[in-house]
Amino acid sequence: MLKVGLTGGIGAGKSEVSRLLAAHGAVLIDADRIAREVVAPETPGLAAVVEAFGTQVLAADGSLDRPRLGSIVFADPEKLAVLNSIVHPLVGARSRELESAAAGDAVVIHDVPLLTENGLAPLYDLVVVVDASPETQLDRLVRLRGMTEADARARMAAQATREKRLEIADIVIDNDVPLEALERRVDEVWSDLVRRARE
């Protein structure tokens, strides 16, 4: 089994790369998706978040109001640290469960947005960083996700710098390119990962 950590700044296109790798046959473990699962209604995770931040972070249907919570924690590093201390251990435990269920020769891609920030690189056989310029990231967040420029900049600022991410990269996928070029690069990276998994 080859354990790969996949990361990139918000708006860099990491989700597109993980989708392409999964289409090739990678076992994808998506930390963001798991992070949503562990704070779903009636979970201990959601109860802990409400205990820390109050009922103001709940939507009318009792689910987590993610935009409301995001506006609170991304403006305050201490509150973000509190949220991370609740969610990250739950995500880690579920990720390990999913990994242990994968085949022995699998390429397991852990899609982890905060891999750099949380010092998780040593957990993986190698780290793949999806890289894009801050200008590209900002454009995608505003144009494609409908964020205000201020909100997009705040979320980018809450993450590790581009330089810090590139420092831990074993493989870099440049995503300041058209989709066809990205697909070709992912094809190359996939061939490399499969070769390494068989070694």
mmCIF file of C-alpha atoms in Angstrom:
data_model
loop_
_atom_site.group_PDB
_atom_site.id
_atom_site.type_symbol
_atom_site.label_atom_id
_atom_site.label_comp_id
_atom_site.label_asym_id
_atom_site.label_seq_id
_atom_site.Cartn_x
_atom_site.Cartn_y
_atom_site.Cartn_z
ATOM 1 C CA MET A 1 0.000 0.000 0.000
ATOM 2 C CA LEU A 2 1.206 3.475 -0.871
ATOM 3 C CA LYS A 3 -0.118 6.155 1.479
ATOM 4 C CA VAL A 4 -0.203 9.533 -0.241
ATOM 5 C CA GLY A 5 -1.043 12.849 1.396
ATOM 6 C CA LEU A 6 -2.683 15.210 -1.100
ATOM 7 C CA THR A 7 -2.963 18.873 -0.209
ATOM 8 C CA GLY A 8 -3.164 22.362 -1.651
ATOM 9 C CA GLY A 9 -4.405 25.789 -0.713
ATOM 10 C CA ILE A 10 -8.094 26.619 -0.906
ATOM 11 C CA GLY A 11 -9.003 27.230 -4.541
ATOM 12 C CA ALA A 12 -5.868 25.517 -5.869
ATOM 13 C CA GLY A 13 -7.895 22.712 -7.455
ATOM 14 C CA LYS A 14 -7.089 19.867 -5.073
ATOM 15 C CA SER A 15 -10.634 18.485 -5.341
ATOM 16 C CA GLU A 16 -10.320 18.201 -9.110
ATOM 17 C CA VAL A 17 -6.993 16.371 -8.759
ATOM 18 C CA SER A 18 -8.418 13.977 -6.157
ATOM 19 C CA ARG A 19 -11.391 13.287 -8.466
ATOM 20 C CA LEU A 20 -9.020 12.509 -11.363
ATOM 21 C CA LEU A 21 -6.886 10.211 -9.182
ATOM 22 C CA ALA A 22 -9.983 8.381 -7.912
ATOM 23 C CA ALA A 23 -11.092 7.904 -11.540
ATOM 24 C CA HIS A 24 -7.738 6.182 -12.177
ATOM 25 C CA GLY A 25 -8.436 3.773 -9.308
ATOM 26 C CA ALA A 26 -6.995 5.431 -6.207
ATOM 27 C CA VAL A 27 -8.686 4.750 -2.881
ATOM 28 C CA LEU A 28 -9.727 8.264 -1.875
ATOM 29 C CA ILE A 29 -10.035 9.238 1.772
ATOM 30 C CA ASP A 30 -11.439 12.776 1.817
ATOM 31 C CA ALA A 31 -10.788 14.563 5.116
ATOM 32 C CA ASP A 32 -13.310 17.316 4.306
ATOM 33 C CA ARG A 33 -16.081 14.804 3.667
ATOM 34 C CA ILE A 34 -15.205 12.921 6.851
ATOM 35 C CA ALA A 35 -15.131 16.247 8.732
ATOM 36 C CA ARG A 36 -18.745 16.785 7.660
ATOM 37 C CA GLU A 37 -19.713 13.232 8.683
ATOM 38 C CA VAL A 38 -18.283 13.548 12.194
ATOM 39 C CA VAL A 39 -20.371 16.686 12.908
ATOM 40 C CA ALA A 40 -23.594 15.413 11.320
ATOM 41 C CA PRO A 41 -26.792 15.751 13.383
ATOM 42 C CA GLU A 42 -26.924 13.587 16.508
ATOM 43 C CA THR A 43 -23.181 12.851 16.530
ATOM 44 C CA PRO A 44 -20.897 13.387 19.536
ATOM 45 C CA GLY A 45 -18.839 15.680 17.256
ATOM 46 C CA LEU A 46 -21.732 18.075 16.678
ATOM 47 C CA ALA A 47 -22.580 18.065 20.385
ATOM 48 C CA ALA A 48 -18.987 19.056 21.195
ATOM 49 C CA VAL A 49 -19.027 21.877 18.606
ATOM 50 C CA VAL A 50 -22.284 23.252 20.029
ATOM 51 C CA GLU A 51 -20.869 23.029 23.547
ATOM 52 C CA ALA A 52 -17.848 25.072 22.441
ATOM 53 C CA PHE A 53 -19.587 27.655 20.204
ATOM 54 C CA GLY A 54 -23.235 27.714 21.295
ATOM 55 C CA THR A 55 -26.471 27.025 19.472
ATOM 56 C CA GLN A 56 -25.801 30.008 17.145
ATOM 57 C CA VAL A 57 -23.827 27.572 14.932
ATOM 58 C CA LEU A 58 -26.887 25.393 14.320
ATOM 59 C CA ALA A 59 -29.177 25.746 11.323
ATOM 60 C CA ALA A 60 -32.961 25.643 11.791
ATOM 61 C CA ASP A 61 -33.013 21.900 11.014
ATOM 62 C CA GLY A 62 -30.462 21.118 13.758
ATOM 63 C CA SER A 63 -27.538 20.592 11.382
ATOM 64 C CA LEU A 64 -24.295 22.536 11.585
ATOM 65 C CA ASP A 65 -24.486 25.952 9.930
ATOM 66 C CA ARG A 66 -21.064 25.694 8.301
ATOM 67 C CA PRO A 67 -20.957 29.226 6.813
ATOM 68 C CA ARG A 68 -21.882 30.706 10.218
ATOM 69 C CA LEU A 69 -19.252 28.631 12.013
ATOM 70 C CA GLY A 70 -16.702 29.490 9.309
ATOM 71 C CA SER A 71 -17.301 33.216 9.745
ATOM 72 C CA ILE A 72 -16.590 32.807 13.484
ATOM 73 C CA VAL A 73 -13.482 30.628 13.364
ATOM 74 C CA PHE A 74 -11.718 32.044 10.303
ATOM 75 C CA ALA A 75 -11.707 35.472 11.927
ATOM 76 C CA ASP A 76 -10.173 34.199 15.198
ATOM 77 C CA PRO A 77 -7.166 31.819 15.312
ATOM 78 C CA GLU A 78 -7.959 30.752 18.904
ATOM 79 C CA LYS A 79 -11.505 29.743 17.993
ATOM 80 C CA LEU A 80 -10.209 27.918 14.923
ATOM 81 C CA ALA A 81 -7.817 25.997 17.188
ATOM 82 C CA VAL A 82 -10.737 25.007 19.447
ATOM 83 C CA LEU A 83 -12.730 23.731 16.472
ATOM 84 C CA ASN A 84 -9.727 21.807 15.146
ATOM 85 C CA SER A 85 -9.137 20.193 18.554
ATOM 86 C CA ILE A 86 -12.676 18.770 18.368
ATOM 87 C CA VAL A 87 -12.836 17.724 14.732
ATOM 88 C CA HIS A 88 -9.312 16.559 13.863
ATOM 89 C CA PRO A 89 -9.098 13.569 16.256
ATOM 90 C CA LEU A 90 -12.479 12.317 14.973
ATOM 91 C CA VAL A 91 -11.371 12.700 11.346
ATOM 92 C CA GLY A 92 -8.078 10.932 12.070
ATOM 93 C CA ALA A 93 -9.793 7.933 13.649
ATOM 94 C CA ARG A 94 -12.249 7.536 10.748
ATOM 95 C CA SER A 95 -9.462 7.968 8.153
ATOM 96 C CA ARG A 96 -7.471 5.147 9.773
ATOM 97 C CA GLU A 97 -10.535 2.880 9.645
ATOM 98 C CA LEU A 98 -10.996 3.503 5.929
ATOM 99 C CA GLU A 99 -7.303 3.044 5.172
ATOM 100 C CA SER A 100 -7.174 -0.295 6.986
ATOM 101 C CA ALA A 101 -10.004 -1.548 4.732
ATOM 102 C CA ALA A 102 -8.032 -0.856 1.508
ATOM 103 C CA ALA A 103 -6.279 -3.617 -0.471
ATOM 104 C CA GLY A 104 -2.617 -4.324 0.211
ATOM 105 C CA ASP A 105 -1.434 -2.989 -3.167
ATOM 106 C CA ALA A 106 -3.717 0.070 -3.213
ATOM 107 C CA VAL A 107 -2.685 3.659 -3.812
ATOM 108 C CA VAL A 108 -4.488 5.388 -0.942
ATOM 109 C CA ILE A 109 -4.922 9.128 -1.428
ATOM 110 C CA HIS A 110 -5.589 11.075 1.749
ATOM 111 C CA ASP A 111 -7.125 14.382 0.599
ATOM 112 C CA VAL A 112 -6.148 16.633 3.535
ATOM 113 C CA PRO A 113 -6.609 20.405 3.194
ATOM 114 C CA LEU A 114 -4.668 21.209 6.398
ATOM 115 C CA LEU A 115 -1.882 18.659 5.986
ATOM 116 C CA THR A 116 0.840 21.321 6.095
ATOM 117 C CA GLU A 117 -0.702 23.318 8.936
ATOM 118 C CA ASN A 118 -1.064 20.269 11.164
ATOM 119 C CA GLY A 119 2.401 18.808 10.471
ATOM 120 C CA LEU A 120 0.948 15.594 9.022
ATOM 121 C CA ALA A 121 3.501 14.976 6.236
ATOM 122 C CA PRO A 122 5.345 12.248 8.234
ATOM 123 C CA LEU A 123 2.154 10.130 8.260
ATOM 124 C CA TYR A 124 2.420 9.492 4.505
ATOM 125 C CA ASP A 125 4.845 7.718 2.186
ATOM 126 C CA LEU A 126 4.859 10.853 0.068
ATOM 127 C CA VAL A 127 3.091 14.196 -0.213
ATOM 128 C CA VAL A 128 1.539 15.580 -3.407
ATOM 129 C CA VAL A 129 0.870 19.328 -3.436
ATOM 130 C CA VAL A 130 -1.563 20.900 -5.899
ATOM 131 C CA ASP A 131 -0.140 24.359 -6.485
ATOM 132 C CA ALA A 132 -1.695 27.503 -7.920
ATOM 133 C CA SER A 133 -0.809 31.165 -7.632
ATOM 134 C CA PRO A 134 -2.634 33.230 -4.980
ATOM 135 C CA GLU A 135 -4.200 35.241 -7.821
ATOM 136 C CA THR A 136 -5.639 32.057 -9.342
ATOM 137 C CA GLN A 137 -6.896 30.884 -5.950
ATOM 138 C CA LEU A 138 -8.613 34.205 -5.247
ATOM 139 C CA ASP A 139 -10.216 34.290 -8.691
ATOM 140 C CA ARG A 140 -11.611 30.757 -8.304
ATOM 141 C CA LEU A 141 -12.986 31.401 -4.817
ATOM 142 C CA VAL A 142 -14.774 34.586 -5.849
ATOM 143 C CA ARG A 143 -15.874 33.522 -9.335
ATOM 144 C CA LEU A 144 -16.636 29.830 -8.819
ATOM 145 C CA ARG A 145 -17.572 29.594 -5.141
ATOM 146 C CA GLY A 146 -19.278 32.961 -4.799
ATOM 147 C CA MET A 147 -17.183 34.130 -1.847
ATOM 148 C CA THR A 148 -16.611 37.793 -1.202
ATOM 149 C CA GLU A 149 -13.025 38.844 -1.807
ATOM 150 C CA ALA A 150 -12.608 39.598 1.925
ATOM 151 C CA ASP A 151 -13.877 36.140 2.946
ATOM 152 C CA ALA A 152 -11.680 34.440 0.325
ATOM 153 C CA ARG A 153 -8.603 36.353 1.510
ATOM 154 C CA ALA A 154 -9.363 35.501 5.158
ATOM 155 C CA ARG A 155 -9.590 31.796 4.365
ATOM 156 C CA MET A 156 -6.400 31.886 2.335
ATOM 157 C CA ALA A 157 -4.619 33.731 5.157
ATOM 158 C CA ALA A 158 -5.778 31.119 7.686
ATOM 159 C CA GLN A 159 -3.871 28.429 5.751
ATOM 160 C CA ALA A 160 -0.170 27.723 5.420
ATOM 161 C CA THR A 161 1.722 29.813 2.908
ATOM 162 C CA ARG A 162 2.371 28.514 -0.579
ATOM 163 C CA GLU A 163 6.084 28.272 0.303
ATOM 164 C CA LYS A 164 5.401 26.110 3.379
ATOM 165 C CA ARG A 165 3.284 23.705 1.318
ATOM 166 C CA LEU A 166 5.941 23.424 -1.393
ATOM 167 C CA GLU A 167 8.620 22.696 1.247
ATOM 168 C CA ILE A 168 6.899 19.417 2.204
ATOM 169 C CA ALA A 169 6.031 18.339 -1.360
ATOM 170 C CA ASP A 170 7.504 15.193 -2.860
ATOM 171 C CA ILE A 171 5.483 15.785 -6.035
ATOM 172 C CA VAL A 172 4.026 19.122 -7.201
ATOM 173 C CA ILE A 173 1.074 19.359 -9.583
ATOM 174 C CA ASP A 174 0.918 22.818 -11.157
ATOM 175 C CA ASN A 175 -2.702 23.897 -11.531
ATOM 176 C CA ASP A 176 -2.189 27.297 -13.119
ATOM 177 C CA VAL A 177 -2.889 25.471 -16.381
ATOM 178 C CA PRO A 178 -5.856 24.523 -18.603
ATOM 179 C CA LEU A 179 -7.794 21.389 -17.592
ATOM 180 C CA GLU A 180 -6.290 19.275 -20.406
ATOM 181 C CA ALA A 181 -2.766 20.014 -19.165
ATOM 182 C CA LEU A 182 -3.812 19.205 -15.594
ATOM 183 C CA GLU A 183 -5.260 15.876 -16.748
ATOM 184 C CA ARG A 184 -1.998 14.982 -18.520
ATOM 185 C CA ARG A 185 0.036 15.819 -15.414
ATOM 186 C CA VAL A 186 -2.271 13.737 -13.201
ATOM 187 C CA ASP A 187 -1.877 10.811 -15.636
ATOM 188 C CA GLU A 188 1.919 11.062 -15.208
ATOM 189 C CA VAL A 189 1.665 11.277 -11.425
ATOM 190 C CA TRP A 190 -0.708 8.294 -11.304
ATOM 191 C CA SER A 191 1.736 6.129 -13.282
ATOM 192 C CA ASP A 192 4.481 7.117 -10.837
ATOM 193 C CA LEU A 193 2.314 6.304 -7.792
ATOM 194 C CA VAL A 194 1.326 2.896 -9.159
ATOM 195 C CA ARG A 195 4.986 2.082 -9.809
ATOM 196 C CA ARG A 196 5.917 3.084 -6.259
ATOM 197 C CA ALA A 197 3.028 1.053 -4.773
ATOM 198 C CA ARG A 198 4.416 -2.078 -6.481
ATOM 199 C CA GLU A 199 7.996 -1.583 -5.301
#
